[in-house]
Short mmCIF file of C-alpha atoms in Angstrom, two decimals:
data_model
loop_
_atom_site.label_atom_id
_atom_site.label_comp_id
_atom_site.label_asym_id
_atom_site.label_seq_id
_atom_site.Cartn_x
_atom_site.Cartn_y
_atom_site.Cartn_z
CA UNK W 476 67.40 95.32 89.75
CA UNK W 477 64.24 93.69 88.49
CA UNK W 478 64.08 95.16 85.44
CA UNK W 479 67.92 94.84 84.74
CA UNK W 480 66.79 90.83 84.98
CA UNK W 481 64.09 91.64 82.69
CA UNK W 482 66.53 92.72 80.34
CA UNK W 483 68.70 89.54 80.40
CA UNK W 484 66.05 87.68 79.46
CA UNK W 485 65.37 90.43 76.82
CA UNK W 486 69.12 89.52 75.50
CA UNK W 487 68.12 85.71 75.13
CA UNK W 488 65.46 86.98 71.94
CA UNK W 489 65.72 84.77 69.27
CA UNK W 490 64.19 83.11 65.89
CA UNK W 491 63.88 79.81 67.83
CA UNK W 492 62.98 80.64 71.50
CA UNK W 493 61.00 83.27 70.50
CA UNK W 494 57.83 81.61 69.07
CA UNK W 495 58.13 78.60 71.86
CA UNK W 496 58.09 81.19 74.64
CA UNK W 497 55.35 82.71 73.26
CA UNK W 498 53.50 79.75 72.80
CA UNK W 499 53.74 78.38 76.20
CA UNK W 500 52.52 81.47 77.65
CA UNK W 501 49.38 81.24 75.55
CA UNK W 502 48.65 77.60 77.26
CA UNK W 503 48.34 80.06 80.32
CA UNK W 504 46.12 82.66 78.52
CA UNK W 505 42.77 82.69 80.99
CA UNK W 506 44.27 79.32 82.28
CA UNK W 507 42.89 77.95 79.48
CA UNK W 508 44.85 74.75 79.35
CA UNK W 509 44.47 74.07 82.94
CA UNK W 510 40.87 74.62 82.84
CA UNK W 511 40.53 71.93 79.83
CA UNK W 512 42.45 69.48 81.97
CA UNK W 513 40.32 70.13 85.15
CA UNK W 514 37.35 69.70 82.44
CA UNK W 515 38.62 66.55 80.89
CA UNK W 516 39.41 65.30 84.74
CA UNK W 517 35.76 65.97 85.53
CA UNK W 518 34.04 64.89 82.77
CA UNK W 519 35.78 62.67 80.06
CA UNK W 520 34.94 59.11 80.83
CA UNK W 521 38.85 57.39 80.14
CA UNK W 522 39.62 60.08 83.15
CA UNK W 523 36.70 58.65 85.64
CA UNK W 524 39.56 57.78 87.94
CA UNK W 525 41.01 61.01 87.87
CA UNK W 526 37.79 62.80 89.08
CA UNK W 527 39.55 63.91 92.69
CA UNK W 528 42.25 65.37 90.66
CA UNK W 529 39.60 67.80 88.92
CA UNK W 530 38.06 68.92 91.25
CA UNK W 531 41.00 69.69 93.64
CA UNK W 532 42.03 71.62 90.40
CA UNK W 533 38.81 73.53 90.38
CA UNK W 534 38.88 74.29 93.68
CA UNK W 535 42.89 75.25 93.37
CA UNK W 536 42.22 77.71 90.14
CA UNK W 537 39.02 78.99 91.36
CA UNK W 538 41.11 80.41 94.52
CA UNK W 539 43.56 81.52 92.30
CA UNK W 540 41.25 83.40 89.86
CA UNK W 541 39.45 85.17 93.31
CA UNK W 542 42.76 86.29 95.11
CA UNK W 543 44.87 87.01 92.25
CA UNK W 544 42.75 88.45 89.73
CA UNK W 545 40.07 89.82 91.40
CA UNK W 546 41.74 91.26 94.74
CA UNK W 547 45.55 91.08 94.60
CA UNK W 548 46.39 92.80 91.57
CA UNK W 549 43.50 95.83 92.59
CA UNK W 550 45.16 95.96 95.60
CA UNK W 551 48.87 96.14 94.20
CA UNK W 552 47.95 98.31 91.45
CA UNK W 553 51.68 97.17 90.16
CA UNK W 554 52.59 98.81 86.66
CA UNK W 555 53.81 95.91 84.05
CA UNK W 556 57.86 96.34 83.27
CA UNK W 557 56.50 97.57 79.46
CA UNK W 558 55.36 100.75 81.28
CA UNK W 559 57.78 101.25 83.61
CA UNK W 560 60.43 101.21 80.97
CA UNK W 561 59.07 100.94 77.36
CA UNK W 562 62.18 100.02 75.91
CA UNK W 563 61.52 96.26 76.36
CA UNK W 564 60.52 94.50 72.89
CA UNK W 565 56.60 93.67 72.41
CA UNK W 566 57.25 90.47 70.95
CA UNK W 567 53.88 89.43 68.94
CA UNK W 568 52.29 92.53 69.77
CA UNK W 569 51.83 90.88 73.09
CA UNK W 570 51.63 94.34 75.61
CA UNK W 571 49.09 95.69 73.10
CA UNK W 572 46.44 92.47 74.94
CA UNK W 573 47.50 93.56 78.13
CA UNK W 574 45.45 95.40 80.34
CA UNK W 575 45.38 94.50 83.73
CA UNK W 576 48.14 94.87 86.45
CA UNK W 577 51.40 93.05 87.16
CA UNK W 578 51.15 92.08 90.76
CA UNK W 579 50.54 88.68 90.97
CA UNK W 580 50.66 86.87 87.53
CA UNK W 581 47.67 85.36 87.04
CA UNK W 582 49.18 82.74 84.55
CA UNK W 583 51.72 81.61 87.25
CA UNK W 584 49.26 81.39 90.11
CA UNK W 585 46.80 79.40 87.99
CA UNK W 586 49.52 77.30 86.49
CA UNK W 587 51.04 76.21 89.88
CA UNK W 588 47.56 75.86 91.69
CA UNK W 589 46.20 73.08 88.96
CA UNK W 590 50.05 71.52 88.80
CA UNK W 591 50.37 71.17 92.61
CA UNK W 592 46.66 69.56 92.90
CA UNK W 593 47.60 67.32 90.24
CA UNK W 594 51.43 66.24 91.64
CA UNK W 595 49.61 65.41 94.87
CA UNK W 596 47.19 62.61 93.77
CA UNK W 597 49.48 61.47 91.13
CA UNK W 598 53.63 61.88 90.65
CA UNK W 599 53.21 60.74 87.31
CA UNK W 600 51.03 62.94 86.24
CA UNK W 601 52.05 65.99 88.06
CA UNK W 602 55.85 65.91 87.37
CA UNK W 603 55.08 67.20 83.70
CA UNK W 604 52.25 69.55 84.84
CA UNK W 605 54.80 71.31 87.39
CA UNK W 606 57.61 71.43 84.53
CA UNK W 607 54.70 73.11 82.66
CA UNK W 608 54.40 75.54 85.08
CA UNK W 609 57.52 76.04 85.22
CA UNK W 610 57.85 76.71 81.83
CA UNK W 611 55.17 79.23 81.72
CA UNK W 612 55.93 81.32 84.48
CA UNK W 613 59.21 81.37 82.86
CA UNK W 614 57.71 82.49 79.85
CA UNK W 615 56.21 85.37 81.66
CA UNK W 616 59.47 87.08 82.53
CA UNK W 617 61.09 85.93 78.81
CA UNK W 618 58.63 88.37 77.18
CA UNK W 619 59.24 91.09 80.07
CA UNK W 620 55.41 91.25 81.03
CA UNK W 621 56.25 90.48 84.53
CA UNK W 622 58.85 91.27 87.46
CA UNK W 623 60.79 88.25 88.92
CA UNK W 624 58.72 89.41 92.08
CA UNK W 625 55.43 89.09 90.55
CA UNK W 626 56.14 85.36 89.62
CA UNK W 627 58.26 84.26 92.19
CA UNK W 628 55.16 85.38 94.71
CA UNK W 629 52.90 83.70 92.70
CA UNK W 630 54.49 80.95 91.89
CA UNK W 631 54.02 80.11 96.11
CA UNK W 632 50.60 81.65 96.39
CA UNK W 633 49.39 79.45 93.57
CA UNK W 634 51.24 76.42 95.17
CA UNK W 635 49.47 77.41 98.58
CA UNK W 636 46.26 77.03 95.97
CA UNK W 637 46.60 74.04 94.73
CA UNK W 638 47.50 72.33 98.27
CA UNK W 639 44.43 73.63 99.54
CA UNK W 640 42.24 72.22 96.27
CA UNK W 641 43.92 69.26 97.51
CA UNK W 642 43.39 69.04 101.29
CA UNK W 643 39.56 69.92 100.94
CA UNK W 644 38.90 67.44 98.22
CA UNK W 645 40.35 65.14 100.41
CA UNK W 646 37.74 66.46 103.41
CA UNK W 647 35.08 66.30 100.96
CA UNK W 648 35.93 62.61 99.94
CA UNK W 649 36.25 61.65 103.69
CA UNK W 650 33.04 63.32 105.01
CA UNK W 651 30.95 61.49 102.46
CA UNK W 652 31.07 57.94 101.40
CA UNK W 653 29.38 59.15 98.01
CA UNK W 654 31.65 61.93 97.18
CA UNK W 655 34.41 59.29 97.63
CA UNK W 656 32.90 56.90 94.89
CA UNK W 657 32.20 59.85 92.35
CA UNK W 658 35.64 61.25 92.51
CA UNK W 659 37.83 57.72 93.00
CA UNK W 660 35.61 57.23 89.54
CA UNK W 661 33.62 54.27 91.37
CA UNK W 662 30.10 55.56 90.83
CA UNK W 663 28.45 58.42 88.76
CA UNK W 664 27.90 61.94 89.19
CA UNK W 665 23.84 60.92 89.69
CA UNK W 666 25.17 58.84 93.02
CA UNK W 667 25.78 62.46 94.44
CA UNK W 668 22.29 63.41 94.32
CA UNK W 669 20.78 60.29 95.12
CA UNK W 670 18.83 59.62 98.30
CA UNK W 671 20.64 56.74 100.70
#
């Protein structure tokens, strides 16, 4: 059944999707693009204000990275759709980069944990970064590197990722009246560290 969906989105190949697909899913490649947000969150002044949001990010992909890539897909040992039925077309020579297993997909997971930290400090800014995510776990199963299962799972698990980044950033910020000033962008980093 899953791979009978793989192969619908197979049939939707084209001149025009194809190189859009592919270049969404490379936003996702290490979590690249979500770790340059966190980044610019964290650390670009214009984004002082934004500071919670990065490091609720941080926390969200860093759980991600642990549980999906470094347990969950050891522990599945799930064989990508390319192997189970090499038929499917390696668009871009993608496969060929692809070592790792199938079960969970890391690009979904991280993807959803950073967009769900972000949507719940700010709509405005999260709206885009879930339609994103969206996109790129949709990418996933477009170039037949992942099951519908793998995605769909991960797609909650990183959710589940981001609202924890979330709910212990907002612990953090309510434990400590200087971690609340750093990341509502009210003081600098240096007011962490100094004595009260």
């Amino acid at each position: 059944m899953e791979l009978q969906i793989l192969h619908w989105f197979e049939s939707l190949h084209n001149p025009i999707t194809d190189p859009v697909m592919y270049a969404i899913t490379c936003l996702g490649n290490a979590g690249i693009f979500w770790i340059l947000l966190c980044a610019a969150f964290l650390f670009i002044p214009v984004f002082k204000k934004d500071r919670k949001l990065g490091l609720s990010m941080a926390i969200g992909l860093i759980l991600s990275l642990i549980m999906c890539n470094g347990i969950m897909k050891n522990l599945s040992a799930r064989i990508r759709p390319f192997n189970a039925d090499p038929t499917f077309e390696n668009l871009y020579g993608i496969f060929n980069g692809i070592k790792d297993w199938s079960f969970p997909s890391g690009h979904t997971s991280a993807s959803f944990a950073a967009a769900l930290a972000i949507i719940l400090w700010d709509r405005k800014k999260g709206i885009p970064a879930v339609i994103l995510a969206a996109l790129i776990a949709v990418s996933r199963l477009y170039l037949t590197v992942h099951y519908p299962t793998d995605v769909l799972a991960s797609l909650l698990l990183g959710s589940l990722y981001g609202v924890i980044g979330y709910f212990v950033t907002k612990l953090i910020m309510n434990r400590s009246e200087k971690a609340r000033k750093v990341f509502s962008g009210e003081e600098p980093y240096k007011k962490l560290f100094a004595k009260a």
